[in-house]
Amino acid sequence: MEQFPHLKFVQKVEGKPRFHGGGTPNQITIENKKNRQKHSQKLKKLTTSNKKSWVKANAIREEANLPELNLEIIPIFIKFDPDKINAEFDLESFGIEVISEEEDGYIIGASLDNFRSLEEKIDSFIEKKHGSGQIANFWEIFEGNRDEWRPKHILSEELFKKWNDIKDDATYKLEVSIAFAKPIEKAPDRSTKQGETRFKKYQDKLIERDNILIERENHFEKFIRFYGEKTSEYVDLGDSFGCEVSITGKGLKDLVVNYQFVFEVSEIEEVSGIEGSEGEISKSEIEILPPHDDSIEVGVIDSGIMESHRYLSPAIRSHLSKSYIESDDSTMDYVKGGGHGTKVAGAILYPSGISGLESPYRLPFFIRNLKILDRNNSLIDRYPAALIQKIANDNPDCKLFNLSVSSKTPFRTKHMSSWAAIIDKISNESDVLFITSAGNITAQEVSYFLKNGKSYPSYLEEKFSRLANPSQSSFCISVGSVNHVFFEDDNWESIGDLNEVSAFSRIGNGIWDTIKPDVVEYGGGLVISQNGQNHVKSHSSTSPELVNSTLDGSSAVRTGNVGTSFSTPKVTHIAATLKQLYPEENSCLIRSLIAQGARLPNSHFLEPNELSLKHFGYGIPSLERVTKNTDYRITFYNTGEISAEQGHLYSLKIPEAMRAPGEDYDILIEISLAFSAKVRRTRQRTKSYLSTWLDWSTSKIGESFEEFKDYALLEIDEEKTEYDKENRKQFRNYNWKIKSDKRGSVDGINRTNSSLQKDWTIVKSYELPEEIGLSVRGHKGWDKNKSKIPYGLSISIEILGANIPIYEVIRAENEIEIEV
């Protein structure tokens, strides 16, 4: 048994959290309420204008014999009070379906009833009838001009640049996303009075919803067939569906300008792994033992694997391997230069390489070979979102996937991509964890930056160097790379020092300023020529040792390849180790503990800044810190489920001996919270994308748990609590490193934007309180049902710079027994 295991601490109190803030009403909205007649007349004039424009456009379409569109459903572009776009935001009562939430209160919508519901509300607003006040929040309804505002807001940035050059008779391969804002209600409790009746109505609504979805899919497909064809299956993301199409330029223009429910159109991205290269051969002769029968299985979604490889074969159950390439049933890794999936699988099983391992070596896990890339290391003619959904459906027993595959370009910043959103959906619904690579910049591209006056690492802040799709996914673990060594000889020199970001590693922030990558690992580094010509390449001395396919004559083990493709499986190794230690716990705990055991390198740990988090996320995870403790460090954890407007309180007692006034030691406190939730792809911003979102807070230094409890929870068992606001001001906040609300030493990043929220602080031992109170709070997202969502929480205490044992005294103080 591990001598210093993580300990499970107990949730002490549950109640309704106390939220602070609110804000004042917007002046424009106030003026609209003061001038109801004027505001209403303006809106009515605009709805009339939009109706006329739509009738005229459809008459022209009919004459041209173009695909039929419903005259009753009118595209609409709205400016809405941004402060009111919150959990309660819904335009259904106005007869408007929200197609896409844009920035600064702009809404792409569709009036489903020819503006009848909206105009009735406008009339009620004039008469000050109950429930009509929201009309004041409609700041603007834009007139017609769909050919101006729709391309700008619906097309990807790259496609919009080409918009004026689109040729009617040319053919374009695109990814199209269609809104379907019909959320599923919470199923009623059948055991209650009238429960069966309500459940029957609920089932009827589900059938009705499915029928409407099928009708919308069929109508969209009919529209596309007029101009081209649908080239992939649909992917259902709850509030939308997507697919890939081949369509003429004329059809593309019609789709973007007139099709009421489209909210995103983009060119199909090129997806691949990393090309192989030659390097130094490593020789090692060790005996390999198969994994234990109860070991978990890690899905490797890649280019296939050389399953007969002597270092891999004992870990592979070939009858479970599968190729998802329609023209190739083989699961062999044919990528030149030693393969790609073979290297990835090897890095999961041998994260530090093979040289130096003691014989015999028992493989820690099984590997499931799930091939999606061809012999050119590319994804061809497969819609990534649909492919990931199929893989998850085909492998329901696999709870951990390594995805060292990404697009060759940076992720798009407006909506979560369909690929990333399906990863989020699967993660939440099936409690699955994806470990994804942050993506790479090629050596040639690095050389181009350097030759054009961009220095390392500043070129990584260029838009081009942003994380690659789908590593912006909210619930995946996104992995970047750092240098594991500094190298220099007469001809070449490392770009970046030891523990600095690899020259090829794409960086954050993530979408909507989330903290991404989540962590980094050692994926190698690039070198630059000493002759001033800025030649850049990989080098055997700056490359990790990897298992290679020998199909093309390569050595079984060698160096020479670098990339986030190979830092990612090292984190997958850690995640799989955790999953074996905690098989019954949710994947949120795995994410939480990986962040908890990560640490920023060099001076970034004590003095982090925005660039620290962009380069490293939460840092380099240590297998030892992630999975166990020492005499000088102790970690507590718990998992749970929580809903919006609910709070869970925990506490951690600190022994008196550690708090003695005469003691003057540095104490590190680290806290990590991870959660998942349902998602809406048509929304922007984390807190609109998620059905519910969480954050955490702690008691102040010196504040008792009872005082913190009354502050943190507004209600306990339906009884209101009270706290002394003035009394609380006397206590000092912990100096957390990352910004939450308006506090924190890292400017520009707020940890609550992310679904993985870690922070840390260092205090003097004599400042420690008797008890640290910790609150997890559920906030409203878009889910009106307030469904519970899962989370994982961890807190560590470590003494720095002194060999004074604290594990046992803290464990005993909290009366937690170590399970045998």
PDB file of N, CA and C in Angstrom, residues 655-665 764-768:
ATOM      1  N   PRO A 655      -3.349  21.499  12.385  1.00  0.00           N
ATOM      2  CA  PRO A 655      -2.896  21.221  13.761  1.00  0.00           C
ATOM      3  C   PRO A 655      -2.268  22.449  14.408  1.00  0.00           C
ATOM      4  N   GLU A 656      -2.451  22.542  15.718  1.00  0.00           N
ATOM      5  CA  GLU A 656      -1.924  23.694  16.466  1.00  0.00           C
ATOM      6  C   GLU A 656      -0.413  23.790  16.360  1.00  0.00           C
ATOM      7  N   ALA A 657       0.260  22.631  16.304  1.00  0.00           N
ATOM      8  CA  ALA A 657       1.724  22.621  16.248  1.00  0.00           C
ATOM      9  C   ALA A 657       2.245  23.329  15.001  1.00  0.00           C
ATOM     10  N   MET A 658       1.476  23.269  13.907  1.00  0.00           N
ATOM     11  CA  MET A 658       1.901  23.930  12.674  1.00  0.00           C
ATOM     12  C   MET A 658       1.668  25.429  12.730  1.00  0.00           C
ATOM     13  N   ARG A 659       0.773  25.864  13.636  1.00  0.00           N
ATOM     14  CA  ARG A 659       0.361  27.269  13.675  1.00  0.00           C
ATOM     15  C   ARG A 659       1.056  28.052  14.788  1.00  0.00           C
ATOM     16  N   ALA A 660       2.030  27.419  15.433  1.00  0.00           N
ATOM     17  CA  ALA A 660       2.675  28.044  16.588  1.00  0.00           C
ATOM     18  C   ALA A 660       3.282  29.390  16.208  1.00  0.00           C
ATOM     19  N   PRO A 661       3.097  30.408  17.044  1.00  0.00           N
ATOM     20  CA  PRO A 661       3.599  31.758  16.733  1.00  0.00           C
ATOM     21  C   PRO A 661       5.099  31.808  16.476  1.00  0.00           C
ATOM     22  N   GLY A 662       5.851  30.916  17.095  1.00  0.00           N
ATOM     23  CA  GLY A 662       7.301  30.944  16.934  1.00  0.00           C
ATOM     24  C   GLY A 662       7.783  30.333  15.634  1.00  0.00           C
ATOM     25  N   GLU A 663       6.896  29.643  14.929  1.00  0.00           N
ATOM     26  CA  GLU A 663       7.288  28.983  13.682  1.00  0.00           C
ATOM     27  C   GLU A 663       7.195  29.972  12.507  1.00  0.00           C
ATOM     28  N   ASP A 664       8.104  29.823  11.560  1.00  0.00           N
ATOM     29  CA  ASP A 664       8.148  30.763  10.425  1.00  0.00           C
ATOM     30  C   ASP A 664       8.534  30.004   9.157  1.00  0.00           C
ATOM     31  N   TYR A 665       7.629  29.125   8.726  1.00  0.00           N
ATOM     32  CA  TYR A 665       7.878  28.330   7.532  1.00  0.00           C
ATOM     33  C   TYR A 665       6.920  28.744   6.427  1.00  0.00           C
ATOM     34  N   LYS A 764       2.813  32.142   5.583  1.00  0.00           N
ATOM     35  CA  LYS A 764       3.664  31.760   6.694  1.00  0.00           C
ATOM     36  C   LYS A 764       2.900  30.808   7.617  1.00  0.00           C
ATOM     37  N   SER A 765       3.620  29.881   8.210  1.00  0.00           N
ATOM     38  CA  SER A 765       2.970  28.879   9.051  1.00  0.00           C
ATOM     39  C   SER A 765       2.202  29.516  10.207  1.00  0.00           C
ATOM     40  N   TYR A 766       2.714  30.612  10.768  1.00  0.00           N
ATOM     41  CA  TYR A 766       2.028  31.234  11.892  1.00  0.00           C
ATOM     42  C   TYR A 766       0.761  31.973  11.466  1.00  0.00           C
ATOM     43  N   GLU A 767       0.560  32.153  10.134  1.00  0.00           N
ATOM     44  CA  GLU A 767      -0.662  32.783   9.634  1.00  0.00           C
ATOM     45  C   GLU A 767      -1.789  31.778   9.416  1.00  0.00           C
ATOM     46  N   LEU A 768      -1.463  30.496   9.466  1.00  0.00           N
ATOM     47  CA  LEU A 768      -2.477  29.485   9.171  1.00  0.00           C
ATOM     48  C   LEU A 768      -3.624  29.553  10.174  1.00  0.00           C
TER      49      LEU A 768
END
